[in-house]
Amino acid sequence: MRILSGDVKSHIGKKVRVEGWLHKKRLLGGLTFVSVRDRKGLVQVVVQDKDEVEKLRGLQIGTVLAVEGTVKDEPRAPGGAEIHEPTLEIMVPVTEESPIEIDKPLSHKSENLDTLFDNRVVGLRNLQETKIFKIRSELTRYIREFLYQNDFVEINTPKLVAGAAEGGAEVFKVDYFGQEATLAQSPQLYKQIMVGVFERVFEIAPAFRAELSATTRHVSEVTMLDIEMGFIKDHGDVMKMVQNMVYDVLNRVYKEHAEDLKSLNVPELILKPEFPSYTMAEIHKLFSKETGKDTSKEIDLTPEEEKWICEYSKKQNGCEAVYATNLPKSKMKFYHMANDDDTARSADLLFRGVEIATCPQREHRHDKVVEQMKAAGVDPTHPGFSHFLLAFKHGMPPHGGCGFGIDRFTEKVIGLANIKEAILFPRDINRLAP
RNA sequence: GGGCUCGUAGUGAAGAGGCCUAUCACGCCUCCCUGUCACGGAGGAGAUCGCCGGUUCGAAUCCGGUCGGGCCCGCCA
């Protein structure tokens, strides 16, 4: 009966069997330490029998093996216990040398990322890499738990769609049995439709972007958290929900994974329960005043301003998450709600220097949506949009939501330099494998 | 798409006209080592310095081209 590495300590004096991968062997003459890795971590095995040590000759890191032996209480061992007088059983021998180290941190320098991803299949077994993706998994778990507690229903919407979902972003075209289809760049229209069903919905799913962007914050396949909620007073309700979610998730991960975050050199969390909020115009003004660079003519925030306002808010407000609201109307999408002035009811959530979410209010009045569609050059009779409008004809409450980048969030939580480092198998303009 | 950069053993780095028959660390192989945990020690294998061409008595090093990366901007989340 197999037990896991993490449970060894509670089996002192008993004979146990562990199964896992050969992680490391240290030969000290008459004494050999063998580190076995399983899903709970590592366990140390002490081998003294020459014949048992000999079984490992020529076998490389990654060899799958089973170990049966007696657990001994041992303060000198990692985890406080280790397995003695073992019998080794090689389940799958590995004779190929590992292309990349799994025992020491891998280089994440930008010029070495290509090697990192070329060797990803094995490199992900590196303990430091594992921690990144364990934390990513936990972040999405906390997000789900928060949203379930707030009455959200998790949905799944199609990724093969008839037309561009929202315009703006470039789309991937796909041959769909002779018809032209695209890969969804966002579940935008479907999640809004679902507000008419459940009021509150969310989805965590890939979105596909065909922009020829080559930066540290862009990939062509992203994992998006999309939230949409009905019966809101204004987009302040959405901002509050997303703020509370981010506050809760960040505090949980810092509390429950303090050790892993520390070993990844993650910076201290500087957060307030209420995130400060500035309009885009205010940020342009503040930035121009502080840096002397005039950005008053910029429509959106420049990447430099995004970094700057986060630093500013960290110092000024003790909060490294900050909202940038009131995007100029000229950049507004047709499904957004406009303010009375020339701005939109938008709010971008910035965290540690990048935009991780947009939280606008939607236009829920049918005729107004059609009007904004036409103004944006979108055909309301196109099958990609006519079904969307049908939902509005049959009653949509005031609603809003957010598109929230899970990859960027993970990247920034861990303090990585490139979004790709937070993705198992990233897709960018040059990479389609592994 | 524009600008700027970088390609040296499996991995990470040093070398910036002759000291290079290319150095170091990790990994790998052989041997020694009974408390390692980035174990230690001795020895060894492994690189036509991305590729093509040029300059030069001589090129990893300089120049041109080419291929492949990266960063920033734009676009976008």
Coordinates of C-alpha atoms (C1' of nucleotides) in Angstrom, one line a residue:
Chain A
M1 CA 0.0 0.0 0.0
R2 CA 1.5 3.3 -1.1
I3 CA 1.9 6.2 1.2
L4 CA 2.9 9.8 0.2
S5 CA 6.0 11.6 1.1
G6 CA 4.1 14.1 3.2
D7 CA 2.7 11.3 5.4
V8 CA 6.0 9.5 6.1
K9 CA 6.5 11.4 9.4
S10 CA 3.3 10.0 10.8
H11 CA 4.4 6.4 10.2
I12 CA 7.5 6.3 12.5
G13 CA 8.6 2.7 13.3
K14 CA 6.3 1.3 10.6
K15 CA 7.2 -0.4 7.3
V16 CA 6.0 1.8 4.4
R17 CA 6.1 1.9 0.6
V18 CA 6.5 5.1 -1.3
E19 CA 6.4 5.5 -5.0
G20 CA 7.8 8.4 -7.0
W21 CA 10.6 9.8 -9.1
L22 CA 14.3 9.7 -8.3
H23 CA 14.9 13.3 -7.5
K24 CA 18.5 13.3 -6.3
K25 CA 21.1 10.8 -5.1
R26 CA 24.0 11.7 -2.9
L27 CA 26.6 9.0 -2.5
L28 CA 28.7 9.3 0.7
G29 CA 30.6 6.0 0.5
G30 CA 28.9 3.6 2.8
L31 CA 25.8 5.8 3.0
T32 CA 23.6 7.0 0.2
F33 CA 20.8 9.5 0.4
V34 CA 18.1 9.1 -2.2
S35 CA 15.5 11.8 -2.5
V36 CA 12.2 10.6 -3.9
R37 CA 9.6 13.0 -5.3
D38 CA 5.9 12.4 -5.3
R39 CA 2.9 14.7 -5.5
K40 CA 3.3 15.8 -1.9
G41 CA 7.0 16.7 -2.2
L42 CA 10.2 14.9 -1.3
V43 CA 11.1 12.1 1.1
Q44 CA 14.6 11.1 2.0
V45 CA 15.7 7.4 1.8
V46 CA 18.9 6.2 3.4
V47 CA 20.5 3.3 1.6
Q48 CA 23.4 1.4 3.1
D49 CA 23.1 -2.0 1.4
K50 CA 25.6 -2.0 -1.5
D51 CA 23.3 -4.1 -3.7
E52 CA 20.5 -1.7 -3.3
V53 CA 22.7 1.3 -4.1
E54 CA 24.0 -0.7 -7.1
K55 CA 20.4 -0.8 -8.5
L56 CA 20.6 2.9 -9.1
R57 CA 23.9 2.8 -11.1
G58 CA 23.5 4.4 -14.5
L59 CA 19.9 5.6 -13.7
Q60 CA 19.2 9.2 -14.1
I61 CA 17.0 11.7 -12.3
G62 CA 13.4 11.0 -13.2
T63 CA 13.6 7.2 -12.8
V64 CA 10.3 6.0 -11.5
L65 CA 10.8 3.8 -8.4
A66 CA 9.2 2.2 -5.4
V67 CA 10.9 2.1 -2.0
E68 CA 9.9 -0.1 0.9
G69 CA 11.5 0.4 4.2
T70 CA 11.1 1.4 7.8
V71 CA 10.4 5.0 8.8
K72 CA 12.8 6.4 11.4
D73 CA 12.4 9.6 13.4
E74 CA 15.4 11.7 12.4
P75 CA 15.8 15.4 13.2
R76 CA 18.7 15.6 10.7
A77 CA 16.5 14.5 7.8
P78 CA 14.4 17.0 5.8
G79 CA 10.9 16.7 7.2
G80 CA 12.1 15.1 10.4
A81 CA 11.8 11.5 9.3
E82 CA 13.3 9.2 6.7
I83 CA 13.1 5.7 5.3
H84 CA 15.7 3.2 6.4
E85 CA 16.9 -0.3 5.2
P86 CA 15.0 0.1 2.0
T87 CA 14.3 -2.3 -0.8
L88 CA 14.3 -0.4 -4.1
E89 CA 12.2 -1.5 -7.0
I90 CA 12.8 0.3 -10.3
M91 CA 9.5 0.7 -12.0
V92 CA 10.6 2.8 -15.1
P93 CA 14.4 3.2 -15.5
V94 CA 15.6 6.5 -17.1
T95 CA 19.0 6.4 -18.7
E96 CA 18.8 9.7 -20.6
E97 CA 20.5 12.6 -18.9
S98 CA 18.0 15.3 -18.0
P99 CA 18.2 18.2 -20.5
I100 CA 17.7 20.7 -17.7
E101 CA 18.2 20.7 -13.9
I102 CA 15.3 19.9 -11.7
D103 CA 17.0 20.3 -8.4
K104 CA 18.2 23.9 -8.6
P105 CA 16.4 27.0 -9.7
L106 CA 16.3 27.5 -13.5
S107 CA 17.4 30.6 -15.2
H108 CA 14.4 32.9 -15.9
K109 CA 16.5 35.6 -17.5
S110 CA 14.7 36.9 -20.6
E111 CA 17.4 35.7 -23.0
N112 CA 17.1 32.2 -21.5
L113 CA 13.3 31.8 -21.6
D114 CA 13.5 30.1 -25.0
T115 CA 15.6 27.3 -23.5
L116 CA 13.3 27.2 -20.5
F117 CA 10.3 26.6 -22.7
D118 CA 12.1 24.2 -25.2
N119 CA 12.8 22.0 -22.2
R120 CA 9.4 22.7 -20.5
V121 CA 8.2 19.1 -20.4
V122 CA 11.0 18.2 -18.0
G123 CA 11.7 21.6 -16.6
L124 CA 8.3 21.8 -15.0
R125 CA 9.4 19.1 -12.6
N126 CA 11.9 21.5 -11.2
L127 CA 10.6 22.3 -7.7
Q128 CA 10.7 26.1 -8.2
E129 CA 8.6 25.8 -11.3
T130 CA 6.2 23.4 -9.6
K131 CA 5.7 26.1 -6.9
I132 CA 4.7 28.7 -9.5
F133 CA 2.0 26.4 -10.9
K134 CA 0.8 25.2 -7.5
I135 CA 0.2 28.8 -6.5
R136 CA -1.5 29.5 -9.8
S137 CA -3.8 26.6 -9.1
E138 CA -4.5 27.9 -5.6
L139 CA -5.2 31.4 -6.9
T140 CA -7.9 30.0 -9.2
R141 CA -9.3 27.9 -6.4
Y142 CA -9.6 30.9 -4.1
I143 CA -11.2 32.9 -6.9
R144 CA -13.8 30.1 -7.5
E145 CA -14.5 29.8 -3.8
F146 CA -15.0 33.6 -3.4
L147 CA -17.4 33.7 -6.4
Y148 CA -19.4 30.6 -5.3
Q149 CA -19.8 32.3 -1.9
N150 CA -21.2 35.3 -3.7
D151 CA -23.8 33.3 -5.6
F152 CA -22.0 33.2 -9.0
V153 CA -22.6 30.2 -11.3
E154 CA -19.7 28.9 -13.3
I155 CA -20.4 28.6 -17.0
N156 CA -18.7 27.4 -20.1
T157 CA -19.2 29.2 -23.4
P158 CA -18.1 28.3 -26.9
K159 CA -14.6 29.1 -28.1
L160 CA -15.5 28.5 -31.7
V161 CA -17.6 31.4 -32.7
A162 CA -19.2 32.9 -35.7
G163 CA -17.8 36.4 -35.7
A164 CA -15.5 38.7 -33.9
A165 CA -16.9 38.9 -30.4
E166 CA -16.1 42.5 -29.7
G167 CA -13.9 44.0 -32.3
G168 CA -10.6 45.6 -31.4
A169 CA -8.5 42.6 -30.8
E170 CA -7.3 40.6 -33.8
V171 CA -8.8 37.1 -34.1
F172 CA -7.6 33.7 -35.3
K173 CA -9.6 32.4 -38.3
V174 CA -10.6 28.8 -38.4
D175 CA -12.2 26.7 -41.1
Y176 CA -15.4 25.4 -39.6
F177 CA -16.7 22.7 -42.1
G178 CA -16.4 25.2 -44.9
Q179 CA -17.7 28.1 -42.9
E180 CA -15.4 30.8 -41.6
A181 CA -15.2 30.8 -37.8
T182 CA -12.9 32.5 -35.3
L183 CA -11.4 31.5 -32.0
A184 CA -13.1 33.4 -29.3
Q185 CA -11.1 36.4 -28.1
S186 CA -13.4 36.7 -25.1
P187 CA -16.7 35.2 -23.8
Q188 CA -18.1 38.8 -23.6
L189 CA -21.4 38.4 -25.4
Y190 CA -22.2 34.9 -24.0
K191 CA -21.5 35.9 -20.5
Q192 CA -23.8 38.9 -20.9
I193 CA -26.5 36.7 -22.3
M194 CA -26.1 34.5 -19.2
V195 CA -26.8 37.4 -16.9
G196 CA -30.4 37.1 -18.3
V197 CA -30.4 33.5 -16.9
F198 CA -28.4 33.5 -13.6
E199 CA -27.8 37.2 -12.8
R200 CA -24.3 36.3 -11.7
V201 CA -22.0 34.1 -13.8
F202 CA -18.3 33.5 -14.2
E203 CA -16.0 31.5 -16.5
I204 CA -12.4 30.6 -16.4
A205 CA -11.3 29.7 -19.9
P206 CA -8.9 30.4 -22.7
A207 CA -9.2 33.4 -25.0
F208 CA -7.3 33.8 -28.2
R209 CA -5.6 37.0 -29.4
A210 CA -3.9 37.2 -32.8
E211 CA -2.1 40.5 -32.2
L212 CA 1.5 40.6 -33.3
S213 CA 2.5 41.7 -29.9
A214 CA 6.0 40.8 -28.6
T215 CA 6.1 42.1 -25.0
T216 CA 6.5 40.6 -21.6
R217 CA 2.8 40.9 -21.0
H218 CA 1.3 39.4 -24.1
V219 CA 0.6 35.9 -25.3
S220 CA -1.7 34.6 -28.0
E221 CA -3.6 32.2 -25.7
V222 CA -4.6 33.6 -22.4
T223 CA -6.6 32.3 -19.5
M224 CA -9.3 34.7 -18.6
L225 CA -11.6 34.9 -15.6
D226 CA -14.8 36.5 -16.9
I227 CA -17.3 37.7 -14.4
E228 CA -20.7 39.3 -15.2
M229 CA -23.3 40.4 -12.6
G230 CA -26.8 41.8 -13.0
F231 CA -28.9 44.3 -11.0
I232 CA -26.0 46.6 -10.3
K233 CA -26.5 50.2 -9.3
D234 CA -23.5 51.2 -11.4
H235 CA -20.0 49.9 -12.2
G236 CA -19.0 50.8 -8.7
D237 CA -20.7 47.6 -7.6
V238 CA -18.6 45.6 -10.1
M239 CA -15.4 47.4 -8.9
K240 CA -16.3 46.5 -5.3
M241 CA -16.9 42.9 -6.1
V242 CA -13.6 42.5 -8.0
Q243 CA -11.8 44.5 -5.3
N244 CA -13.1 42.3 -2.6
M245 CA -12.2 39.2 -4.6
V246 CA -8.7 40.3 -5.2
Y247 CA -8.2 41.4 -1.6
D248 CA -9.5 38.0 -0.3
V249 CA -7.5 35.9 -2.8
L250 CA -4.2 37.8 -2.2
N251 CA -4.5 37.7 1.5
R252 CA -5.3 34.0 1.4
V253 CA -2.4 33.1 -0.8
Y254 CA 0.0 35.1 1.3
K255 CA -1.2 33.5 4.4
E256 CA -1.6 29.9 3.2
H257 CA 1.5 29.7 1.0
A258 CA 3.9 32.0 2.9
E259 CA 6.7 29.5 2.7
D260 CA 6.5 28.9 -1.0
L261 CA 6.2 32.6 -1.7
K262 CA 9.2 33.3 0.4
S263 CA 11.3 30.8 -1.4
L264 CA 10.2 32.4 -4.7
N265 CA 11.4 35.8 -3.4
V266 CA 7.9 37.2 -3.7
P267 CA 7.7 40.8 -2.6
E268 CA 5.7 41.8 0.5
L269 CA 2.0 42.5 -0.1
I270 CA 0.9 46.1 0.3
L271 CA -2.8 46.3 0.1
K272 CA -5.8 48.1 1.6
P273 CA -9.3 46.6 1.6
E274 CA -10.5 49.7 -0.4
F275 CA -8.5 50.1 -3.6
P276 CA -7.8 53.7 -4.6
S277 CA -9.4 54.9 -7.8
Y278 CA -8.3 57.6 -10.3
T279 CA -9.7 58.7 -13.6
M280 CA -7.5 58.3 -16.6
A281 CA -7.4 62.1 -16.9
E282 CA -6.2 62.4 -13.3
I283 CA -3.5 59.9 -13.9
H284 CA -2.3 61.7 -17.0
K285 CA -2.2 64.9 -15.1
L286 CA -0.4 63.4 -12.0
F287 CA 2.1 61.5 -14.2
S288 CA 2.9 64.6 -16.4
K289 CA 3.4 66.7 -13.3
E290 CA 5.7 64.2 -11.6
T291 CA 7.7 63.1 -14.6
G292 CA 7.6 66.1 -16.9
K293 CA 6.4 63.9 -19.7
D294 CA 3.2 65.1 -21.2
T295 CA 0.7 62.3 -21.7
S296 CA -2.5 64.5 -21.7
K297 CA -3.1 63.6 -25.3
E298 CA -2.9 59.8 -24.7
I299 CA -6.3 58.1 -24.8
D300 CA -5.4 55.0 -22.7
L301 CA -2.6 54.8 -20.1
T302 CA 0.9 54.2 -21.5
P303 CA 2.7 51.1 -20.1
E304 CA 5.0 53.5 -18.3
E305 CA 2.0 55.2 -16.7
E306 CA 0.6 51.9 -15.6
K307 CA 3.8 51.1 -13.8
W308 CA 4.0 54.6 -12.4
I309 CA 0.5 54.8 -10.9
C310 CA 1.0 51.5 -9.1
E311 CA 4.2 52.7 -7.5
Y312 CA 2.5 56.1 -6.8
S313 CA -0.4 54.4 -5.1
K314 CA 1.8 52.1 -3.2
K315 CA 3.7 55.0 -1.7
Q316 CA 0.7 57.4 -1.5
N317 CA -2.1 55.1 -0.4
G318 CA -0.3 52.0 0.9
C319 CA -2.0 49.9 -1.8
E320 CA -0.4 48.4 -4.9
A321 CA -3.7 47.7 -6.5
V322 CA -5.4 50.7 -8.1
Y323 CA -8.3 51.5 -10.4
A324 CA -8.1 53.7 -13.4
T325 CA -11.6 54.8 -14.4
N326 CA -13.4 56.8 -17.1
L327 CA -11.8 55.7 -20.3
P328 CA -12.4 58.2 -23.1
K329 CA -15.5 57.3 -25.1
S330 CA -13.6 57.1 -28.3
K331 CA -12.0 53.8 -27.1
M332 CA -15.3 52.4 -25.7
K333 CA -16.7 49.1 -27.0
F334 CA -20.3 49.1 -28.3
Y335 CA -21.5 47.0 -25.4
H336 CA -20.1 49.4 -22.8
M337 CA -22.2 52.1 -21.1
A338 CA -21.2 55.7 -21.6
N339 CA -21.2 58.4 -19.0
D340 CA -22.9 61.7 -19.7
D341 CA -19.6 63.3 -20.5
D342 CA -17.2 62.0 -23.1
T343 CA -16.0 59.0 -21.0
A344 CA -17.1 55.4 -20.5
R345 CA -18.2 53.7 -17.3
S346 CA -15.0 51.8 -17.2
A347 CA -12.5 50.8 -14.6
D348 CA -9.2 49.1 -15.2
L349 CA -7.7 47.3 -12.3
L350 CA -3.9 47.7 -12.2
F351 CA -1.7 45.7 -9.9
R352 CA 2.1 45.8 -9.6
G353 CA 2.5 47.8 -12.8
V354 CA 0.1 46.1 -15.3
E355 CA -3.6 46.0 -16.1
I356 CA -5.0 42.7 -14.8
A357 CA -8.7 43.4 -15.2
T358 CA -11.2 45.7 -16.8
C359 CA -14.5 46.2 -14.9
P360 CA -17.0 48.3 -16.9
Q361 CA -20.7 48.6 -16.8
R362 CA -22.6 47.3 -19.9
E363 CA -25.3 49.1 -21.9
H364 CA -28.4 47.0 -21.1
R365 CA -31.0 49.0 -23.1
H366 CA -31.7 47.2 -26.4
D367 CA -32.1 50.2 -28.6
K368 CA -29.1 51.9 -27.2
V369 CA -26.9 48.8 -27.8
V370 CA -28.1 48.7 -31.4
E371 CA -27.3 52.4 -31.8
Q372 CA -23.8 51.9 -30.4
M373 CA -23.3 48.8 -32.6
K374 CA -24.1 50.8 -35.7
A375 CA -21.9 53.7 -34.6
A376 CA -19.1 51.2 -34.2
G377 CA -19.7 49.7 -37.7
V378 CA -21.0 46.4 -36.3
D379 CA -23.8 44.7 -38.2
P380 CA -26.6 43.9 -35.7
T381 CA -28.0 41.2 -38.1
H382 CA -24.8 39.2 -38.2
P383 CA -25.3 35.8 -36.6
G384 CA -22.5 36.7 -34.2
F385 CA -24.6 39.5 -32.8
S386 CA -28.3 38.9 -33.6
H387 CA -28.6 36.3 -30.8
F388 CA -26.9 38.6 -28.4
L389 CA -29.5 41.3 -29.1
L390 CA -32.4 38.8 -28.7
A391 CA -31.4 38.4 -25.1
F392 CA -31.7 42.2 -24.7
K393 CA -35.1 42.2 -26.3
H394 CA -36.3 39.8 -23.7
G395 CA -35.1 41.8 -20.7
M396 CA -31.6 42.5 -19.4
P397 CA -31.1 44.2 -16.1
P398 CA -28.4 46.8 -15.5
H399 CA -25.2 44.7 -15.5
G400 CA -21.4 44.8 -15.6
G401 CA -18.5 42.6 -15.1
C402 CA -14.8 42.1 -15.6
G403 CA -12.3 40.4 -17.8
F404 CA -9.5 39.3 -15.6
G405 CA -6.2 38.0 -16.8
I406 CA -5.3 34.9 -14.7
D407 CA -1.8 34.7 -16.3
R408 CA -0.9 38.3 -15.6
F409 CA -2.3 38.0 -12.1
T410 CA -0.2 34.9 -11.4
E411 CA 2.8 36.6 -12.9
K412 CA 2.5 39.6 -10.7
V413 CA 1.6 37.8 -7.5
I414 CA 4.8 35.8 -7.8
G415 CA 6.8 38.7 -9.1
L416 CA 7.8 37.1 -12.4
A417 CA 9.2 39.3 -15.2
N418 CA 7.3 37.8 -18.1
I419 CA 3.7 36.5 -18.4
K420 CA 5.0 33.4 -20.1
E421 CA 6.7 32.3 -17.0
A422 CA 3.3 31.9 -15.4
I423 CA 2.0 29.7 -18.2
L424 CA 2.7 26.0 -18.5
F425 CA 3.0 25.9 -22.2
P426 CA 2.9 29.5 -23.5
R427 CA 1.8 30.5 -27.0
D428 CA 3.2 33.5 -28.6
I429 CA 4.0 34.8 -32.1
N430 CA 6.9 32.4 -32.3
R431 CA 5.9 29.4 -30.2
L432 CA 3.4 26.7 -30.9
A433 CA 5.2 23.8 -29.1
P434 CA 5.5 22.2 -26.7
Chain B
rG1 C1' 4.7 46.5 -38.1
rG2 C1' 8.9 50.1 -36.0
rG3 C1' 13.4 50.7 -32.9
rC4 C1' 17.2 48.4 -30.0
rU5 C1' 19.7 44.2 -28.6
rC6 C1' 21.7 38.9 -28.0
rG7 C1' 23.4 33.8 -30.2
rU8 C1' 30.2 30.0 -26.9
rA9 C1' 29.6 21.9 -24.4
rG10 C1' 23.1 19.2 -22.0
rU11 C1' 22.4 23.9 -18.6
rG12 C1' 24.2 28.8 -16.8
rA13 C1' 28.3 31.9 -17.6
rA14 C1' 33.8 34.0 -18.9
rG15 C1' 36.7 35.3 -23.0
rA16 C1' 36.2 41.5 -26.9
rG17 C1' 42.3 40.4 -32.8
rG18 C1' 47.8 36.2 -31.4
rC19 C1' 48.0 34.4 -24.0
rC20 C1' 42.3 29.7 -27.1
rU21 C1' 45.0 23.1 -28.5
rA22 C1' 38.5 28.1 -25.9
rU23 C1' 38.0 29.0 -19.3
rC24 C1' 34.7 28.2 -15.1
rA25 C1' 30.3 26.3 -12.5
rC26 C1' 26.1 22.8 -12.6
rG27 C1' 25.0 18.2 -14.9
rC28 C1' 27.2 13.4 -16.9
rC29 C1' 31.2 9.0 -16.3
rU30 C1' 35.1 6.5 -13.0
rC31 C1' 37.2 6.2 -8.1
rC32 C1' 37.3 7.8 -2.6
rC33 C1' 34.1 9.3 1.4
rU34 C1' 28.6 6.9 7.2
rG35 C1' 24.6 12.5 8.0
rU36 C1' 24.2 14.6 3.1
rC37 C1' 20.3 18.2 2.1
rA38 C1' 23.4 23.7 -3.8
rC39 C1' 27.5 17.4 0.2
rG40 C1' 32.9 17.2 -0.3
rG41 C1' 37.6 15.3 -2.8
rA42 C1' 40.6 13.1 -7.2
rG43 C1' 40.4 12.2 -12.3
rG44 C1' 37.7 12.1 -17.1
rA45 C1' 34.3 12.7 -21.4
rG46 C1' 31.6 16.5 -23.7
rA47 C1' 31.9 22.9 -28.1
rU48 C1' 33.8 22.4 -35.8
rC49 C1' 32.2 29.6 -30.5
rG50 C1' 24.1 29.7 -34.7
rC51 C1' 25.1 29.6 -40.2
rC52 C1' 27.5 31.7 -44.8
rG53 C1' 30.9 35.0 -46.7
rG54 C1' 34.6 39.0 -46.2
rU55 C1' 38.9 41.8 -43.8
rU56 C1' 43.7 40.0 -41.7
rC57 C1' 49.9 36.7 -41.6
rG58 C1' 46.2 35.3 -37.8
rA59 C1' 38.9 35.7 -36.2
rA60 C1' 34.9 33.1 -30.8
rU61 C1' 36.6 38.3 -31.0
rC62 C1' 36.2 43.1 -36.6
rC63 C1' 32.7 43.8 -41.1
rG64 C1' 28.5 42.2 -44.3
rG65 C1' 24.6 38.9 -44.9
rU66 C1' 21.4 35.1 -43.1
rC67 C1' 18.7 32.2 -39.5
rG68 C1' 16.9 32.0 -34.5
rG69 C1' 15.9 34.5 -29.8
rG70 C1' 15.0 38.7 -26.4
rC71 C1' 13.5 43.8 -24.8
rC72 C1' 10.8 48.3 -25.7
rC73 C1' 7.0 50.9 -28.6
rG74 C1' 2.5 50.4 -31.3
rC75 C1' -1.8 47.1 -30.9
rC76 C1' -4.2 44.6 -26.9
rA77 C1' -6.0 42.0 -21.6

